[in-house]
GROMACS .gro file of C-alpha atoms in nm:
model
  263
    1MET     CA    1  18.441 -14.653 -10.965
    2ARG     CA    2  18.385 -14.314 -11.076
    3GLY     CA    3  18.057 -14.397 -11.231
    4ASP     CA    4  17.949 -14.556 -10.949
    5VAL     CA    5  18.039 -14.267 -10.713
    6THR     CA    6  17.855 -14.033 -10.947
    7VAL     CA    7  17.549 -14.227 -10.927
    8SER     CA    8  17.563 -14.235 -10.548
    9VAL     CA    9  17.597 -13.837 -10.505
   10LYS     CA   10  17.287 -13.810 -10.756
   11SER     CA   11  17.074 -14.052 -10.541
   12ILE     CA   12  17.190 -13.869 -10.227
   13LEU     CA   13  17.076 -13.510 -10.367
   14LEU     CA   14  16.748 -13.639 -10.498
   15ALA     CA   15  16.664 -13.788 -10.181
   16GLY     CA   16  16.761 -13.464 -10.010
   17LEU     CA   17  16.527 -13.282 -10.232
   18VAL     CA   18  16.251 -13.521 -10.169
   19GLY     CA   19  16.284 -13.486  -9.797
   20LEU     CA   20  16.283 -13.115  -9.825
   21ALA     CA   21  15.973 -13.109 -10.039
   22LEU     CA   22  15.804 -13.346  -9.771
   23VAL     CA   23  15.895 -13.109  -9.495
   24THR     CA   24  15.765 -12.779  -9.682
   25ALA     CA   25  15.452 -12.968  -9.732
   26TYR     CA   26  15.419 -13.067  -9.371
   27LEU     CA   27  15.502 -12.708  -9.241
   28LEU     CA   28  15.229 -12.560  -9.487
   29GLY     CA   29  14.980 -12.817  -9.377
   30SER     CA   30  15.033 -12.739  -9.020
   31GLN     CA   31  14.985 -12.376  -9.066
   32GLY     CA   32  14.672 -12.435  -9.260
   33ASP     CA   33  14.525 -12.644  -8.969
   34ALA     CA   34  14.598 -12.384  -8.728
   35VAL     CA   35  14.393 -12.125  -8.937
   36SER     CA   36  14.089 -12.356  -9.005
   37VAL     CA   37  13.940 -12.432  -8.656
   38PRO     CA   38  13.649 -12.670  -8.629
   39ALA     CA   39  13.338 -12.499  -8.468
   40ASN     CA   40  13.290 -12.787  -8.225
   41ALA     CA   41  13.671 -12.809  -8.113
   42ALA     CA   42  13.615 -12.680  -7.781
   43THR     CA   43  13.325 -12.900  -7.678
   44GLY     CA   44  13.497 -13.059  -7.384
   45GLU     CA   45  13.422 -13.415  -7.502
   46SER     CA   46  13.642 -13.691  -7.383
   47GLY     CA   47  13.889 -13.830  -7.638
   48ALA     CA   48  13.866 -13.482  -7.855
   49MET     CA   49  14.167 -13.265  -7.862
   50ALA     CA   50  14.042 -12.918  -7.755
   51ASP     CA   51  14.147 -12.613  -7.952
   52ARG     CA   52  14.324 -12.352  -7.750
   53ARG     CA   53  14.174 -12.086  -7.977
   54MET     CA   54  13.822 -12.149  -7.864
   55VAL     CA   55  13.591 -12.188  -7.567
   56SER     CA   56  13.255 -12.311  -7.519
   57MET     CA   57  13.026 -12.235  -7.254
   58VAL     CA   58  12.663 -12.300  -7.142
   59GLY     CA   59  12.462 -12.055  -6.954
   60THR     CA   60  12.121 -12.071  -6.767
   61GLY     CA   61  11.890 -11.780  -6.740
   62GLU     CA   62  11.565 -11.754  -6.514
   63ALA     CA   63  11.284 -11.481  -6.533
   64SER     CA   64  10.969 -11.491  -6.335
   65ALA     CA   65  10.647 -11.490  -6.502
   66VAL     CA   66  10.345 -11.361  -6.297
   67PRO     CA   67  10.003 -11.448  -6.437
   68ASP     CA   68   9.841 -11.107  -6.540
   69GLN     CA   69   9.524 -11.239  -6.702
   70ILE     CA   70   9.237 -11.495  -6.669
   71SER     CA   71   9.050 -11.714  -6.905
   72PHE     CA   72   8.754 -11.948  -6.861
   73THR     CA   73   8.491 -12.160  -7.082
   74LEU     CA   74   8.161 -12.031  -7.083
   75SER     CA   75   7.889 -12.272  -7.169
   76ALA     CA   76   7.520 -12.183  -7.234
   77THR     CA   77   7.248 -12.458  -7.226
   78ALA     CA   78   6.886 -12.447  -7.328
   79ARG     CA   79   6.629 -12.722  -7.338
   80ARG     CA   80   6.297 -12.690  -7.555
   81LEU     CA   81   6.068 -12.911  -7.698
   82ASP     CA   82   6.163 -12.794  -8.062
   83LEU     CA   83   6.518 -12.796  -8.160
   84ASP     CA   84   6.515 -12.441  -8.321
   85ASP     CA   85   6.370 -12.292  -8.003
   86ALA     CA   86   6.638 -12.465  -7.802
   87LEU     CA   87   6.904 -12.318  -8.023
   88ASP     CA   88   6.753 -11.962  -8.031
   89ALA     CA   89   6.733 -11.994  -7.633
   90SER     CA   90   7.097 -12.090  -7.619
   91SER     CA   91   7.204 -11.824  -7.856
   92ALA     CA   92   7.016 -11.553  -7.670
   93THR     CA   93   7.157 -11.652  -7.343
   94THR     CA   94   7.513 -11.645  -7.491
   95ARG     CA   95   7.470 -11.287  -7.642
   96ARG     CA   96   7.309 -11.162  -7.324
   97VAL     CA   97   7.618 -11.286  -7.102
   98LEU     CA   98   7.876 -11.154  -7.376
   99SER     CA   99   7.715 -10.813  -7.365
  100GLU     CA  100   7.749 -10.806  -6.984
  101LEU     CA  101   8.099 -10.925  -6.996
  102GLY     CA  102   8.172 -10.636  -7.266
  103LYS     CA  103   8.123 -10.403  -6.951
  104HIS     CA  104   8.401 -10.569  -6.774
  105GLY     CA  105   8.652 -10.523  -7.056
  106VAL     CA  106   8.611 -10.815  -7.264
  107GLU     CA  107   8.639 -10.735  -7.633
  108LYS     CA  108   8.492 -10.934  -7.928
  109SER     CA  109   8.852 -11.066  -8.016
  110ASP     CA  110   8.885 -11.197  -7.675
  111VAL     CA  111   8.586 -11.451  -7.718
  112GLN     CA  112   8.644 -11.762  -7.916
  113THR     CA  113   8.366 -12.008  -8.003
  114THR     CA  114   8.477 -12.352  -7.914
  115GLY     CA  115   8.191 -12.586  -7.964
  116LEU     CA  116   7.813 -12.649  -8.032
  117SER     CA  117   7.616 -12.963  -7.927
  118MET     CA  118   7.278 -13.045  -8.004
  119TYR     CA  119   7.097 -13.384  -7.911
  120PRO     CA  120   6.754 -13.511  -7.807
  121GLU     CA  121   6.654 -13.602  -7.482
  122TYR     CA  122   6.415 -13.914  -7.416
  123GLU     CA  123   6.220 -14.044  -7.117
  124TYR     CA  124   6.242 -14.414  -7.084
  125HIS     CA  125   5.978 -14.653  -6.979
  126ALA     CA  126   6.004 -15.013  -6.875
  127TYR     CA  127   5.789 -15.187  -7.144
  128GLU     CA  128   5.736 -14.903  -7.401
  129PRO     CA  129   5.940 -14.716  -7.652
  130PRO     CA  130   6.114 -14.398  -7.517
  131THR     CA  131   5.936 -14.071  -7.524
  132LEU     CA  132   6.095 -13.758  -7.681
  133VAL     CA  133   6.073 -13.497  -7.437
  134GLY     CA  134   6.274 -13.215  -7.605
  135TYR     CA  135   6.615 -13.103  -7.720
  136ARG     CA  136   6.931 -12.981  -7.542
  137VAL     CA  137   7.157 -12.714  -7.706
  138THR     CA  138   7.495 -12.596  -7.558
  139GLN     CA  139   7.700 -12.354  -7.696
  140ARG     CA  140   8.068 -12.309  -7.571
  141ALA     CA  141   8.319 -12.026  -7.578
  142THR     CA  142   8.665 -11.959  -7.447
  143VAL     CA  143   8.669 -11.603  -7.280
  144LYS     CA  144   8.979 -11.406  -7.202
  145VAL     CA  145   8.999 -11.112  -6.963
  146ASP     CA  146   9.328 -10.915  -7.005
  147GLU     CA  147   9.328 -10.755  -6.642
  148LEU     CA  148   9.346 -11.020  -6.368
  149ALA     CA  149   9.165 -10.781  -6.117
  150LYS     CA  150   8.867 -10.777  -6.349
  151GLY     CA  151   8.847 -11.164  -6.360
  152GLY     CA  152   8.643 -11.223  -6.060
  153PRO     CA  153   8.376 -10.964  -6.139
  154ALA     CA  154   8.356 -11.070  -6.499
  155ILE     CA  155   8.286 -11.449  -6.400
  156ALA     CA  156   8.042 -11.330  -6.142
  157ALA     CA  157   7.837 -11.119  -6.392
  158ALA     CA  158   7.842 -11.406  -6.655
  159VAL     CA  159   7.673 -11.648  -6.409
  160GLU     CA  160   7.442 -11.383  -6.257
  161VAL     CA  161   7.316 -11.262  -6.592
  162GLY     CA  162   7.288 -11.617  -6.744
  163GLY     CA  163   7.135 -11.779  -6.458
  164ASN     CA  164   7.083 -12.154  -6.435
  165GLY     CA  165   7.157 -12.210  -6.815
  166VAL     CA  166   7.518 -12.083  -6.782
  167ARG     CA  167   7.819 -12.256  -6.669
  168VAL     CA  168   8.159 -12.118  -6.608
  169SER     CA  169   8.449 -12.376  -6.621
  170GLY     CA  170   8.818 -12.416  -6.695
  171ILE     CA  171   8.928 -12.103  -6.516
  172ARG     CA  172   9.303 -12.032  -6.569
  173LEU     CA  173   9.544 -11.776  -6.466
  174GLY     CA  174   9.789 -11.695  -6.760
  175VAL     CA  175  10.068 -11.469  -6.864
  176GLY     CA  176   9.965 -11.219  -7.147
  177ASP     CA  177  10.324 -11.139  -7.269
  178LEU     CA  178  10.557 -11.462  -7.262
  179ASP     CA  179  10.784 -11.302  -7.528
  180ALA     CA  180  10.894 -11.027  -7.280
  181VAL     CA  181  10.954 -11.300  -7.020
  182MET     CA  182  11.157 -11.501  -7.256
  183GLU     CA  183  11.380 -11.183  -7.354
  184ARG     CA  184  11.466 -11.147  -6.995
  185ALA     CA  185  11.551 -11.525  -6.938
  186ARG     CA  186  11.775 -11.522  -7.268
  187ASP     CA  187  11.963 -11.213  -7.163
  188ALA     CA  188  12.029 -11.354  -6.802
  189ALA     CA  189  12.151 -11.670  -7.015
  190VAL     CA  190  12.396 -11.475  -7.208
  191GLU     CA  191  12.526 -11.311  -6.902
  192SER     CA  192  12.577 -11.636  -6.733
  193ALA     CA  193  12.764 -11.781  -7.016
  194THR     CA  194  12.976 -11.475  -7.083
  195ALA     CA  195  13.089 -11.441  -6.724
  196LYS     CA  196  13.207 -11.785  -6.710
  197ALA     CA  197  13.369 -11.776  -7.043
  198GLU     CA  198  13.552 -11.458  -6.942
  199GLN     CA  199  13.658 -11.616  -6.608
  200TYR     CA  200  13.826 -11.929  -6.800
  201ALA     CA  201  13.976 -11.698  -7.063
  202ALA     CA  202  14.146 -11.458  -6.802
  203ALA     CA  203  14.262 -11.765  -6.591
  204THR     CA  204  14.467 -11.864  -6.919
  205GLY     CA  205  14.589 -11.532  -7.005
  206GLN     CA  206  14.361 -11.490  -7.285
  207SER     CA  207  14.030 -11.276  -7.363
  208LEU     CA  208  13.723 -11.348  -7.555
  209GLY     CA  209  13.693 -11.276  -7.911
  210ASP     CA  210  13.395 -11.289  -8.161
  211VAL     CA  211  13.106 -11.514  -8.101
  212MET     CA  212  13.133 -11.824  -8.324
  213SER     CA  213  12.804 -11.973  -8.266
  214ILE     CA  214  12.504 -11.953  -8.027
  215ARG     CA  215  12.207 -12.199  -7.967
  216GLU     CA  216  11.950 -12.287  -7.718
  217VAL     CA  217  12.007 -12.620  -7.537
  218GLY     CA  218  11.664 -12.809  -7.499
  219ARG     CA  219  11.325 -12.667  -7.494
  220PRO     CA  220  11.251 -12.342  -7.265
  221ALA     CA  221  11.060 -12.448  -6.928
  222LEU     CA  222  10.723 -12.242  -6.987
  223PRO     CA  223  10.502 -12.178  -6.695
  224ARG     CA  224  10.179 -12.375  -6.673
  225PRO     CA  225   9.834 -12.215  -6.649
  226GLN     CA  226   9.724 -12.206  -6.290
  227GLU     CA  227   9.370 -12.392  -6.258
  228LEU     CA  228   9.096 -12.274  -6.058
  229SER     CA  229   8.743 -12.423  -5.978
  230SER     CA  230   8.419 -12.410  -6.182
  231PHE     CA  231   8.130 -12.194  -6.108
  232ARG     CA  232   7.777 -12.251  -6.201
  233THR     CA  233   7.572 -12.123  -5.916
  234LEU     CA  234   7.472 -11.759  -5.791
  235ALA     CA  235   7.604 -11.834  -5.463
  236ALA     CA  236   7.948 -11.915  -5.609
  237ALA     CA  237   7.933 -11.637  -5.833
  238ASP     CA  238   7.883 -11.392  -5.539
  239ALA     CA  239   8.179 -11.555  -5.350
  240MET     CA  240   8.391 -11.508  -5.674
  241LYS     CA  241   8.294 -11.141  -5.693
  242ALA     CA  242   8.403 -11.103  -5.346
  243LEU     CA  243   8.725 -11.326  -5.359
  244PRO     CA  244   9.053 -11.126  -5.463
  245ILE     CA  245   9.238 -11.341  -5.706
  246ARG     CA  246   9.610 -11.354  -5.625
  247ALA     CA  247   9.837 -11.524  -5.878
  248GLY     CA  248  10.179 -11.703  -5.783
  249LYS     CA  249  10.472 -11.676  -5.987
  250ASP     CA  250  10.645 -11.929  -6.204
  251ASP     CA  251  11.023 -11.929  -6.331
  252LEU     CA  252  11.078 -11.953  -6.691
  253GLN     CA  253  11.429 -12.099  -6.788
  254VAL     CA  254  11.639 -12.101  -7.089
  255ARG     CA  255  11.960 -12.283  -7.132
  256ILE     CA  256  12.212 -12.167  -7.428
  257GLN     CA  257  12.539 -12.269  -7.565
  258VAL     CA  258  12.784 -12.014  -7.701
  259VAL     CA  259  13.133 -12.049  -7.852
  260TRP     CA  260  13.376 -11.760  -7.860
  261ALA     CA  261  13.692 -11.737  -8.038
  262LEU     CA  262  13.991 -11.639  -7.802
  263LYS     CA  263  14.241 -11.365  -7.849
   0.00000   0.00000   0.00000
């Protein structure tokens, strides 16, 4: 009888020690979970347990982008009986036009060659082989005018100096410094997200701590270049010279997601 009682007491003591060890391990594990917080604990997804020590917020920022420069495609075409003569004539017209554009603030770095085409032209007959009548050469370049106010006079001068061998097409209004517009939109997005996060934190009796993460959501909505018409006649050039170019504005939008720690 005494031996049996002794064994039972030992068993009870052993079971108590095991239980105490399990409780201690649980408490230590619980403290560890409270310190280690997942970065995505406060995403607000259904079924996920939100961590009260973090808040995640999305902010949207906009900034107006007003076009301040103009660009266009310049084509100089020449037709001659000899290919070399056609190439020389096209090149001479291009140089003459670019020299004139330099008087309107167009630098060499603002001109980029985009294409050169050379092909023969034939005259076709009903019952005879076609007859070669010459070669047509066209040189193309993209021209950028940094000041919008100088765009109209520059285009008019290009057509006037180049004559019938010059065509101006693909006229676009654009924004020179998109990075500055992006900076304003990002600042506005951060302010929007911060204001909402501060409101939620204050409503729960807390305050914002350090920023844990920040990222842009999706791609920024960049403004599209505004298209104008093409001009290839002197009459159109005169109209372009007298017509003031008024650029509209586009709104550039940025969305970000910011995660803060709560204090």
